[in-house]
Structures are given as C-alpha cells and as structure tokens.
Amino acid sequence: MSVLLTGGAGYIGSHTCIEILNAGMDVVVVDNYANSSPIAMKRVEEIVGHEVKHYAVDCCDEAALRKVFEENKIDSVVHFAGYKAVGESVRKPLMYYKNNLDSTFTLLSLMKEFGVTDFIFSSSATVYGLSEAVPYKEDLPTGCINPYGWTKFMNEQILRDYAFANPEMSVVLLRYFNPIGAHESGLIGDDPEGIPNNLMPYVCQVASGKLEKLHVFGNDYPTPDGTGVRDYLHVVDLAQGHVAAIKYAKDHKGTEAINLGTGIGYSVLDLVHAFEEANDLTLPYVIDPRRPGDGATSYADSTKAKELLGWTAKKTLVDMCRDAWNWQKKNPRGYEE
C-alpha cells in the first residue's frame, strides 16, 4: 500500500511519514518546502534507515503533481499541505484561500483521473470556532474566526460534497487539537519561523535563552488557574492517528469527521509547570492581557476516534514536554545548518 503525503516534510507530516513506514506501508512525499525544510526528509531517512521517495512539488501545480501520480501507484492520500499561520491568514487572506483550497481541488482532480479513492484530510479544532460546549464533539455546529480556520471549514465542506457525488470515495476529516512534542530521537520536531505563534515552541525558546521570557496572555479566564485551557497532544500520537485513519478508510466509504485529542484540558500554567518538572528548568514568564479571539477552554471528546479508529492518545504531558525540549536542545536553530 502506497500513501501520498502532501506537506510530508512539515512538522506533523514528517512524524506521520515515520509512523506510516513503521506500519509497513510505502510513502511518497510531496512538499514545496514553503513551511518546511528538505533537511527534515534527510532526518526521516536517518530514523527509518532507508531512502524515502520525495518530490519538491507544489500541490497547486497540476502538471507537476500529475507526474507524481504517473510515476507512482498511489492508494491513499494524506493531505497536510497548506499555509498554517493564523495571524498571517488575517493579513493575507486571499493567499490562504487560494493556496489551501486550490491544493485540494488539484488533488481531487488527479485522484479522480488515477482512480484513487481514499483521502485523509488534515483539519483542525478551529472549525468549532469559540464554542463553549466543551468537550468538543464532532456533531457540534462549526464556524471559524479567521481565514486559516475558514480554509479548513471550506475544505471539509468541499470534501463532503465531493464524496457525496462520488460514492466510491472514502474521506476522513481529522480535527486536530494542539499537537506538541517531537520524535524521541530529537532528529525532527517543530521548527517555526521567527517568533513562534504556538505555546510549546515559545516555551522551548525561552528555556534555551533565545527568548527572554514567556508571555502568558490572560489569567482571568473562568478556569482553575485563570489561564487558557487547551488539549495538548503528542505529535507521535497524532501521527499514529493518521495510520489508523488510513486503515479505516480502506474499509469504509463516505465521510467521517473525527477529533484527535487526549480529551484532557491543560492550562497554560499546567504546561509551564510540566515542562519545568520534566526538564528540571525554571521558566520566567509574565502575565499579559488576553489576546483578542482566544477562548477560555478547548478540549476534545475523543470517543469517536476510539470507537471508529481504535485510537487513543498514549503519551502524557510530561512526555510531550520532555521530547519537545530534547528536540530544541539538539537543534537550537531548528533545521538551519
């Protein structure tokens, strides 16, 4: 069985590549390296002990992507490729809508042409907007608050409609919560450009001395310690969820939306203290005002993932913090050589 990974050199894609190979499947990676590094693929090959077929191709380039389909027998597609920075999406909405939707259109067109029917989509808990109905269940009403989120929402609807019109299709919409951590080897991990938007990379850069202190946005939320609560998920657990989704898609038609999360809400300060405990460090932090658009609490109801995919998250918050710091220590400048 051969799986096409678009965006397969990225943070989640590279970890998923390893887990798919560990499961005995073949992988073909496509990535234009807009949000990633070719070095990540070299590191993946180092971990698995053999070469991995990969192409420097933009998923919006139909002619170039067709060549990938012509040269490989593809059985399933896992679609990670897309722009992913919320703030940038607000500043450059047309760029996000064009890229993140066109890549899906191109893939679906080529899948139809080459008879590929299994599609695993990298969606997000952002499609729940700022719903207060926690834990988030897949049947909640959906809606978004930024262009990045709307591209996930729109892609979900496109895929639902396409699968309805093409009954041979199997589509799994995986709604991630907050992936953190890194491969236990420390060879691959999260390598954001500039000042990180997400909490764990920011924590790691403060711990390394690259940034002076952590800014905690708000301590007056209606949560146990006043800071925002999120569902943090180890990226390796998340990657294994994709393996389970690929297997599920082989035997089921139609469309399913499935949360991937631990089902546990941790506050910002919970994560800070777990990081300090796991790595015997002290993190300096300050409390700043809330950021516009941040909600108080977000975590998954992960029952459906267990029932349909046989998947549950196994790693603890301490595991996530230990592995994230191991990656940062070994790669203080990320993949930059």
mmCIF file of C-alpha atoms in Angstrom:
data_model
loop_
_atom_site.group_PDB
_atom_site.id
_atom_site.type_symbol
_atom_site.label_atom_id
_atom_site.label_comp_id
_atom_site.label_asym_id
_atom_site.label_seq_id
_atom_site.Cartn_x
_atom_site.Cartn_y
_atom_site.Cartn_z
ATOM 1 C CA MET A 1 0.000 0.000 0.000
ATOM 2 C CA SER A 2 1.400 3.371 -1.028
ATOM 3 C CA VAL A 3 0.404 6.622 0.663
ATOM 4 C CA LEU A 4 0.911 10.077 -0.842
ATOM 5 C CA LEU A 5 1.770 12.614 1.878
ATOM 6 C CA THR A 6 1.363 16.200 0.767
ATOM 7 C CA GLY A 7 3.305 18.547 3.035
ATOM 8 C CA GLY A 8 5.103 15.443 4.253
ATOM 9 C CA ALA A 9 8.273 17.312 5.268
ATOM 10 C CA GLY A 10 6.415 19.532 7.727
ATOM 11 C CA TYR A 11 6.126 19.132 11.485
ATOM 12 C CA ILE A 12 3.155 16.772 11.526
ATOM 13 C CA GLY A 13 3.858 15.341 8.072
ATOM 14 C CA SER A 14 7.395 14.190 8.890
ATOM 15 C CA HIS A 15 6.273 12.408 12.058
ATOM 16 C CA THR A 16 3.383 10.800 10.179
ATOM 17 C CA CYS A 17 5.767 9.662 7.456
ATOM 18 C CA ILE A 18 7.733 7.679 10.035
ATOM 19 C CA GLU A 19 4.650 6.101 11.611
ATOM 20 C CA ILE A 20 3.238 5.055 8.225
ATOM 21 C CA LEU A 21 6.551 3.439 7.305
ATOM 22 C CA ASN A 22 6.660 1.752 10.731
ATOM 23 C CA ALA A 23 3.223 0.306 9.931
ATOM 24 C CA GLY A 24 4.634 -1.400 6.831
ATOM 25 C CA MET A 25 3.190 0.935 4.204
ATOM 26 C CA ASP A 26 5.072 2.771 1.452
ATOM 27 C CA VAL A 27 5.220 6.562 1.356
ATOM 28 C CA VAL A 28 5.608 9.169 -1.370
ATOM 29 C CA VAL A 29 6.182 12.684 -0.012
ATOM 30 C CA VAL A 30 5.320 15.884 -1.868
ATOM 31 C CA ASP A 31 6.379 19.224 -0.391
ATOM 32 C CA ASN A 32 7.324 22.632 -1.816
ATOM 33 C CA TYR A 33 9.220 23.452 1.415
ATOM 34 C CA ALA A 34 7.340 26.733 1.940
ATOM 35 C CA ASN A 35 6.728 25.789 5.601
ATOM 36 C CA SER A 36 9.351 23.075 5.980
ATOM 37 C CA SER A 37 12.926 22.028 5.216
ATOM 38 C CA PRO A 38 14.440 19.367 2.962
ATOM 39 C CA ILE A 39 16.648 18.522 5.940
ATOM 40 C CA ALA A 40 13.567 17.075 7.643
ATOM 41 C CA MET A 41 13.391 14.401 4.952
ATOM 42 C CA LYS A 42 17.062 13.541 5.466
ATOM 43 C CA ARG A 43 16.357 13.165 9.177
ATOM 44 C CA VAL A 44 13.331 10.946 8.480
ATOM 45 C CA GLU A 45 15.533 8.724 6.326
ATOM 46 C CA GLU A 46 18.089 8.587 9.128
ATOM 47 C CA ILE A 47 15.409 7.447 11.575
ATOM 48 C CA VAL A 48 13.856 4.778 9.328
ATOM 49 C CA GLY A 49 17.194 3.619 7.884
ATOM 50 C CA HIS A 50 16.394 3.917 4.181
ATOM 51 C CA GLU A 51 15.560 6.423 1.468
ATOM 52 C CA VAL A 52 12.051 7.840 1.219
ATOM 53 C CA LYS A 53 10.743 8.888 -2.173
ATOM 54 C CA HIS A 54 10.025 12.613 -2.133
ATOM 55 C CA TYR A 55 9.326 15.343 -4.663
ATOM 56 C CA ALA A 56 9.839 19.111 -4.427
ATOM 57 C CA VAL A 57 6.417 19.900 -5.867
ATOM 58 C CA ASP A 58 3.709 22.463 -5.121
ATOM 59 C CA CYS A 59 0.326 20.776 -4.762
ATOM 60 C CA CYS A 60 -1.309 23.619 -6.671
ATOM 61 C CA ASP A 61 0.827 22.794 -9.733
ATOM 62 C CA GLU A 62 -1.341 20.244 -11.502
ATOM 63 C CA ALA A 63 1.208 19.342 -14.194
ATOM 64 C CA ALA A 64 3.961 18.689 -11.653
ATOM 65 C CA LEU A 65 1.647 16.765 -9.330
ATOM 66 C CA ARG A 66 0.327 14.669 -12.231
ATOM 67 C CA LYS A 67 3.884 13.447 -12.788
ATOM 68 C CA VAL A 68 3.928 12.139 -9.203
ATOM 69 C CA PHE A 69 0.741 10.171 -9.847
ATOM 70 C CA GLU A 70 2.098 8.882 -13.160
ATOM 71 C CA GLU A 71 5.346 7.659 -11.592
ATOM 72 C CA ASN A 72 3.797 6.004 -8.518
ATOM 73 C CA LYS A 73 0.895 3.706 -7.736
ATOM 74 C CA ILE A 74 -0.961 5.753 -5.109
ATOM 75 C CA ASP A 75 -3.561 4.035 -2.921
ATOM 76 C CA SER A 76 -4.327 6.759 -0.339
ATOM 77 C CA VAL A 77 -3.721 10.488 0.053
ATOM 78 C CA VAL A 78 -2.993 12.229 3.351
ATOM 79 C CA HIS A 79 -3.264 15.971 2.749
ATOM 80 C CA PHE A 80 -1.170 18.147 5.081
ATOM 81 C CA ALA A 81 -0.011 20.761 2.563
ATOM 82 C CA GLY A 82 -1.221 24.289 3.281
ATOM 83 C CA TYR A 83 -0.388 27.604 4.862
ATOM 84 C CA LYS A 84 -0.967 27.434 8.600
ATOM 85 C CA ALA A 85 -0.239 30.715 10.445
ATOM 86 C CA VAL A 86 -3.409 32.260 11.859
ATOM 87 C CA GLY A 87 -2.012 35.801 12.078
ATOM 88 C CA GLU A 88 -0.647 35.696 8.540
ATOM 89 C CA SER A 89 -4.021 34.427 7.284
ATOM 90 C CA VAL A 90 -5.664 37.561 8.692
ATOM 91 C CA ARG A 91 -3.115 39.767 6.900
ATOM 92 C CA LYS A 92 -3.108 37.781 3.649
ATOM 93 C CA PRO A 93 -6.498 36.119 3.335
ATOM 94 C CA LEU A 94 -6.506 35.726 -0.453
ATOM 95 C CA MET A 95 -3.160 33.935 -0.364
ATOM 96 C CA TYR A 96 -4.568 31.480 2.190
ATOM 97 C CA TYR A 97 -7.843 30.860 0.399
ATOM 98 C CA LYS A 98 -6.155 30.373 -2.971
ATOM 99 C CA ASN A 99 -3.393 28.057 -1.781
ATOM 100 C CA ASN A 100 -5.288 25.996 0.763
ATOM 101 C CA LEU A 101 -8.307 25.416 -1.473
ATOM 102 C CA ASP A 102 -6.516 25.074 -4.819
ATOM 103 C CA SER A 103 -4.287 22.313 -3.459
ATOM 104 C CA THR A 104 -7.381 20.284 -2.552
ATOM 105 C CA PHE A 105 -9.028 20.906 -5.930
ATOM 106 C CA THR A 106 -5.875 19.764 -7.712
ATOM 107 C CA LEU A 107 -5.552 16.630 -5.612
ATOM 108 C CA LEU A 108 -9.193 15.626 -6.072
ATOM 109 C CA SER A 109 -8.958 16.131 -9.833
ATOM 110 C CA LEU A 110 -5.882 13.905 -10.092
ATOM 111 C CA MET A 111 -7.283 11.313 -7.708
ATOM 112 C CA LYS A 112 -10.332 11.044 -9.976
ATOM 113 C CA GLU A 113 -8.097 10.703 -13.021
ATOM 114 C CA PHE A 114 -5.947 7.976 -11.464
ATOM 115 C CA GLY A 115 -8.676 6.094 -9.598
ATOM 116 C CA VAL A 116 -7.578 6.944 -6.029
ATOM 117 C CA THR A 117 -10.490 6.990 -3.593
ATOM 118 C CA ASP A 118 -9.101 7.348 -0.032
ATOM 119 C CA PHE A 119 -8.494 10.868 1.288
ATOM 120 C CA ILE A 120 -7.345 11.761 4.821
ATOM 121 C CA PHE A 121 -7.604 15.497 5.451
ATOM 122 C CA SER A 122 -5.607 17.481 7.985
ATOM 123 C CA SER A 123 -8.334 19.575 9.565
ATOM 124 C CA SER A 124 -8.394 21.401 12.883
ATOM 125 C CA ALA A 125 -10.380 22.078 16.024
ATOM 126 C CA THR A 126 -10.508 25.689 14.765
ATOM 127 C CA VAL A 127 -13.650 24.645 12.859
ATOM 128 C CA TYR A 128 -15.505 24.708 16.203
ATOM 129 C CA GLY A 129 -14.884 28.466 16.491
ATOM 130 C CA LEU A 130 -15.220 29.711 20.049
ATOM 131 C CA SER A 131 -17.883 27.221 21.088
ATOM 132 C CA GLU A 132 -18.322 26.986 24.858
ATOM 133 C CA ALA A 133 -19.803 23.478 24.641
ATOM 134 C CA VAL A 134 -16.746 21.605 25.876
ATOM 135 C CA PRO A 135 -15.674 18.924 25.369
ATOM 136 C CA TYR A 136 -15.975 19.445 21.621
ATOM 137 C CA LYS A 137 -17.911 16.670 19.908
ATOM 138 C CA GLU A 138 -17.908 16.168 16.154
ATOM 139 C CA ASP A 139 -21.621 16.953 15.856
ATOM 140 C CA LEU A 140 -21.244 20.481 17.225
ATOM 141 C CA PRO A 141 -22.107 23.358 14.886
ATOM 142 C CA THR A 142 -18.997 24.590 13.098
ATOM 143 C CA GLY A 143 -17.769 28.063 12.200
ATOM 144 C CA CYS A 144 -14.496 29.971 12.309
ATOM 145 C CA ILE A 145 -12.974 33.288 13.359
ATOM 146 C CA ASN A 146 -10.031 33.671 10.955
ATOM 147 C CA PRO A 147 -9.199 32.877 7.303
ATOM 148 C CA TYR A 148 -6.950 29.943 8.228
ATOM 149 C CA GLY A 149 -9.841 28.326 10.078
ATOM 150 C CA TRP A 150 -12.247 29.058 7.254
ATOM 151 C CA THR A 151 -9.947 27.257 4.786
ATOM 152 C CA LYS A 152 -10.238 24.161 6.979
ATOM 153 C CA PHE A 153 -14.006 24.599 7.218
ATOM 154 C CA MET A 154 -14.358 25.107 3.447
ATOM 155 C CA ASN A 155 -12.132 22.161 2.629
ATOM 156 C CA GLU A 156 -14.250 19.960 4.877
ATOM 157 C CA GLN A 157 -17.389 21.034 3.001
ATOM 158 C CA ILE A 158 -15.745 20.561 -0.404
ATOM 159 C CA LEU A 159 -14.708 17.053 0.573
ATOM 160 C CA ARG A 160 -18.147 16.183 1.953
ATOM 161 C CA ASP A 161 -19.832 17.348 -1.245
ATOM 162 C CA TYR A 162 -17.310 15.578 -3.447
ATOM 163 C CA ALA A 163 -17.687 12.309 -1.542
ATOM 164 C CA PHE A 164 -21.484 12.578 -1.746
ATOM 165 C CA ALA A 165 -21.253 12.989 -5.526
ATOM 166 C CA ASN A 166 -18.696 10.166 -5.813
ATOM 167 C CA PRO A 167 -19.895 7.272 -3.621
ATOM 168 C CA GLU A 168 -16.662 5.314 -4.143
ATOM 169 C CA MET A 169 -14.795 7.944 -2.110
ATOM 170 C CA SER A 170 -13.696 7.485 1.489
ATOM 171 C CA VAL A 171 -12.912 10.749 3.280
ATOM 172 C CA VAL A 172 -11.715 11.112 6.867
ATOM 173 C CA LEU A 173 -11.581 14.641 8.290
ATOM 174 C CA LEU A 174 -9.160 14.601 11.212
ATOM 175 C CA ARG A 175 -9.732 17.553 13.524
ATOM 176 C CA TYR A 176 -6.536 18.099 15.491
ATOM 177 C CA PHE A 177 -6.351 19.880 18.792
ATOM 178 C CA ASN A 178 -2.884 21.144 19.908
ATOM 179 C CA PRO A 179 -0.005 18.965 18.698
ATOM 180 C CA ILE A 180 3.278 19.428 20.573
ATOM 181 C CA GLY A 181 6.371 17.363 21.357
ATOM 182 C CA ALA A 182 8.779 15.715 18.938
ATOM 183 C CA HIS A 183 10.168 12.360 17.887
ATOM 184 C CA GLU A 184 12.043 10.750 20.769
ATOM 185 C CA SER A 185 15.271 10.758 18.735
ATOM 186 C CA GLY A 186 15.325 14.557 18.736
ATOM 187 C CA LEU A 187 16.070 14.473 14.998
ATOM 188 C CA ILE A 188 12.769 16.000 13.871
ATOM 189 C CA GLY A 189 10.455 18.467 15.576
ATOM 190 C CA ASP A 190 8.588 21.760 15.324
ATOM 191 C CA ASP A 191 10.695 24.431 13.594
ATOM 192 C CA PRO A 192 8.638 27.644 13.321
ATOM 193 C CA GLU A 193 9.964 30.679 11.501
ATOM 194 C CA GLY A 194 10.623 33.783 13.613
ATOM 195 C CA ILE A 195 8.872 34.240 16.945
ATOM 196 C CA PRO A 196 6.577 31.224 17.432
ATOM 197 C CA ASN A 197 2.803 31.611 17.346
ATOM 198 C CA ASN A 198 2.219 28.433 19.362
ATOM 199 C CA LEU A 199 2.889 27.893 23.050
ATOM 200 C CA MET A 200 5.328 24.968 23.143
ATOM 201 C CA PRO A 201 7.867 26.326 20.617
ATOM 202 C CA TYR A 202 7.750 29.617 22.521
ATOM 203 C CA VAL A 203 8.373 27.788 25.826
ATOM 204 C CA CYS A 204 11.321 25.933 24.285
ATOM 205 C CA GLN A 205 12.893 29.126 23.000
ATOM 206 C CA VAL A 206 12.540 30.760 26.418
ATOM 207 C CA ALA A 207 14.110 27.691 28.043
ATOM 208 C CA SER A 208 17.028 27.871 25.606
ATOM 209 C CA GLY A 209 17.588 31.575 26.289
ATOM 210 C CA LYS A 210 16.682 32.543 22.727
ATOM 211 C CA LEU A 211 13.716 34.496 24.093
ATOM 212 C CA GLU A 212 13.801 36.356 27.415
ATOM 213 C CA LYS A 213 10.503 35.252 28.949
ATOM 214 C CA LEU A 214 7.190 33.635 28.197
ATOM 215 C CA HIS A 215 4.163 35.887 27.732
ATOM 216 C CA VAL A 216 1.029 34.308 29.196
ATOM 217 C CA PHE A 217 -1.984 36.002 27.662
ATOM 218 C CA GLY A 218 -4.629 36.347 30.345
ATOM 219 C CA ASN A 219 -5.010 34.923 33.852
ATOM 220 C CA ASP A 220 -8.629 35.934 34.388
ATOM 221 C CA TYR A 221 -10.403 33.234 32.402
ATOM 222 C CA PRO A 222 -13.024 31.081 34.186
ATOM 223 C CA THR A 223 -10.542 28.196 34.512
ATOM 224 C CA PRO A 224 -8.871 26.633 37.590
ATOM 225 C CA ASP A 225 -5.824 28.933 37.478
ATOM 226 C CA GLY A 226 -7.217 31.688 35.246
ATOM 227 C CA THR A 227 -5.131 30.801 32.179
ATOM 228 C CA GLY A 228 -6.472 29.335 28.961
ATOM 229 C CA VAL A 229 -7.091 25.578 28.831
ATOM 230 C CA ARG A 230 -6.257 23.508 25.736
ATOM 231 C CA ASP A 231 -5.994 19.872 24.681
ATOM 232 C CA TYR A 232 -2.285 19.217 24.078
ATOM 233 C CA LEU A 233 -1.484 16.106 22.072
ATOM 234 C CA HIS A 234 1.884 14.450 21.401
ATOM 235 C CA VAL A 235 2.699 14.692 17.698
ATOM 236 C CA VAL A 236 3.639 10.989 17.583
ATOM 237 C CA ASP A 237 0.209 10.042 18.960
ATOM 238 C CA LEU A 238 -1.293 12.327 16.319
ATOM 239 C CA ALA A 239 0.782 10.655 13.601
ATOM 240 C CA GLN A 240 -0.414 7.234 14.734
ATOM 241 C CA GLY A 241 -3.965 8.531 14.465
ATOM 242 C CA HIS A 242 -3.340 9.067 10.744
ATOM 243 C CA VAL A 243 -2.187 5.468 10.354
ATOM 244 C CA ALA A 244 -5.429 4.336 11.979
ATOM 245 C CA ALA A 245 -7.421 6.632 9.656
ATOM 246 C CA ILE A 246 -5.710 5.216 6.551
ATOM 247 C CA LYS A 247 -6.650 1.695 7.626
ATOM 248 C CA TYR A 248 -10.213 2.769 8.438
ATOM 249 C CA ALA A 249 -10.665 4.441 5.034
ATOM 250 C CA LYS A 250 -9.827 1.198 3.236
ATOM 251 C CA ASP A 251 -12.988 -0.458 4.555
ATOM 252 C CA HIS A 252 -15.438 2.453 4.783
ATOM 253 C CA LYS A 253 -16.981 4.788 2.229
ATOM 254 C CA GLY A 254 -18.426 8.258 2.731
ATOM 255 C CA THR A 255 -17.170 10.991 5.057
ATOM 256 C CA GLU A 256 -16.357 10.980 8.772
ATOM 257 C CA ALA A 257 -15.144 13.882 10.899
ATOM 258 C CA ILE A 258 -13.057 12.631 13.831
ATOM 259 C CA ASN A 259 -11.389 14.535 16.654
ATOM 260 C CA LEU A 260 -7.793 13.699 17.541
ATOM 261 C CA GLY A 261 -7.062 14.875 21.066
ATOM 262 C CA THR A 262 -6.369 13.491 24.513
ATOM 263 C CA GLY A 263 -9.712 14.588 25.901
ATOM 264 C CA ILE A 264 -7.863 16.341 28.735
ATOM 265 C CA GLY A 265 -7.667 20.099 29.162
ATOM 266 C CA TYR A 266 -4.384 21.555 30.451
ATOM 267 C CA SER A 267 -3.924 25.229 31.298
ATOM 268 C CA VAL A 268 -1.001 27.320 30.103
ATOM 269 C CA LEU A 269 0.482 27.190 33.591
ATOM 270 C CA ASP A 270 -0.076 23.414 33.759
ATOM 271 C CA LEU A 271 2.109 23.120 30.683
ATOM 272 C CA VAL A 272 4.717 25.511 32.074
ATOM 273 C CA HIS A 273 4.988 23.550 35.322
ATOM 274 C CA ALA A 274 5.070 20.193 33.498
ATOM 275 C CA PHE A 275 7.892 21.498 31.309
ATOM 276 C CA GLU A 276 9.822 22.623 34.380
ATOM 277 C CA GLU A 277 9.271 19.253 36.063
ATOM 278 C CA ALA A 278 10.183 17.174 33.004
ATOM 279 C CA ASN A 279 13.374 19.076 32.259
ATOM 280 C CA ASP A 280 14.490 20.395 35.667
ATOM 281 C CA LEU A 281 14.271 24.001 34.484
ATOM 282 C CA THR A 282 12.686 27.257 35.614
ATOM 283 C CA LEU A 283 10.786 29.264 33.037
ATOM 284 C CA PRO A 284 10.460 33.028 33.513
ATOM 285 C CA TYR A 285 7.030 34.291 32.496
ATOM 286 C CA VAL A 286 4.835 37.376 32.727
ATOM 287 C CA ILE A 287 1.083 37.770 32.594
ATOM 288 C CA ASP A 288 -0.176 39.933 29.736
ATOM 289 C CA PRO A 289 -3.732 40.931 28.805
ATOM 290 C CA ARG A 290 -5.878 38.451 26.930
ATOM 291 C CA ARG A 291 -5.423 38.236 23.156
ATOM 292 C CA PRO A 292 -8.476 39.005 21.025
ATOM 293 C CA GLY A 293 -10.097 35.827 19.748
ATOM 294 C CA ASP A 294 -8.703 33.478 22.419
ATOM 295 C CA GLY A 295 -11.294 31.352 24.178
ATOM 296 C CA ALA A 296 -11.145 30.091 27.753
ATOM 297 C CA THR A 297 -11.346 26.329 27.270
ATOM 298 C CA SER A 298 -10.975 23.910 24.372
ATOM 299 C CA TYR A 299 -10.563 20.150 24.552
ATOM 300 C CA ALA A 300 -11.779 17.139 22.619
ATOM 301 C CA ASP A 301 -14.326 14.477 23.131
ATOM 302 C CA SER A 302 -12.183 11.700 21.651
ATOM 303 C CA THR A 303 -14.759 8.902 21.962
ATOM 304 C CA LYS A 304 -15.343 8.654 18.224
ATOM 305 C CA ALA A 305 -11.637 8.150 17.473
ATOM 306 C CA LYS A 306 -11.554 5.242 19.902
ATOM 307 C CA GLU A 307 -14.742 3.679 18.558
ATOM 308 C CA LEU A 308 -14.057 4.048 14.815
ATOM 309 C CA LEU A 309 -10.270 4.061 14.600
ATOM 310 C CA GLY A 310 -9.329 2.100 17.712
ATOM 311 C CA TRP A 311 -7.069 5.050 18.561
ATOM 312 C CA THR A 312 -6.362 6.781 21.853
ATOM 313 C CA ALA A 313 -3.528 9.117 22.822
ATOM 314 C CA LYS A 314 -0.951 7.353 24.989
ATOM 315 C CA LYS A 315 1.692 9.935 25.855
ATOM 316 C CA THR A 316 1.488 12.261 28.867
ATOM 317 C CA LEU A 317 2.015 15.997 29.123
ATOM 318 C CA VAL A 318 5.407 15.311 30.724
ATOM 319 C CA ASP A 319 6.323 13.116 27.729
ATOM 320 C CA MET A 320 5.374 15.968 25.405
ATOM 321 C CA CYS A 321 7.477 18.475 27.350
ATOM 322 C CA ARG A 322 10.494 16.178 27.598
ATOM 323 C CA ASP A 323 10.510 15.359 23.886
ATOM 324 C CA ALA A 324 9.959 18.967 22.814
ATOM 325 C CA TRP A 325 12.943 20.103 24.907
ATOM 326 C CA ASN A 326 15.101 17.233 23.635
ATOM 327 C CA TRP A 327 14.473 18.449 20.066
ATOM 328 C CA GLN A 328 15.184 22.081 20.999
ATOM 329 C CA LYS A 329 18.422 21.229 22.843
ATOM 330 C CA LYS A 330 19.759 19.193 19.947
ATOM 331 C CA ASN A 331 18.610 21.701 17.314
ATOM 332 C CA PRO A 332 18.853 25.198 18.819
ATOM 333 C CA ARG A 333 18.466 26.728 15.358
ATOM 334 C CA GLY A 334 15.970 24.169 14.106
ATOM 335 C CA TYR A 335 16.877 22.666 10.740
ATOM 336 C CA GLU A 336 19.125 25.606 9.892
ATOM 337 C CA GLU A 337 22.638 24.313 9.259
#
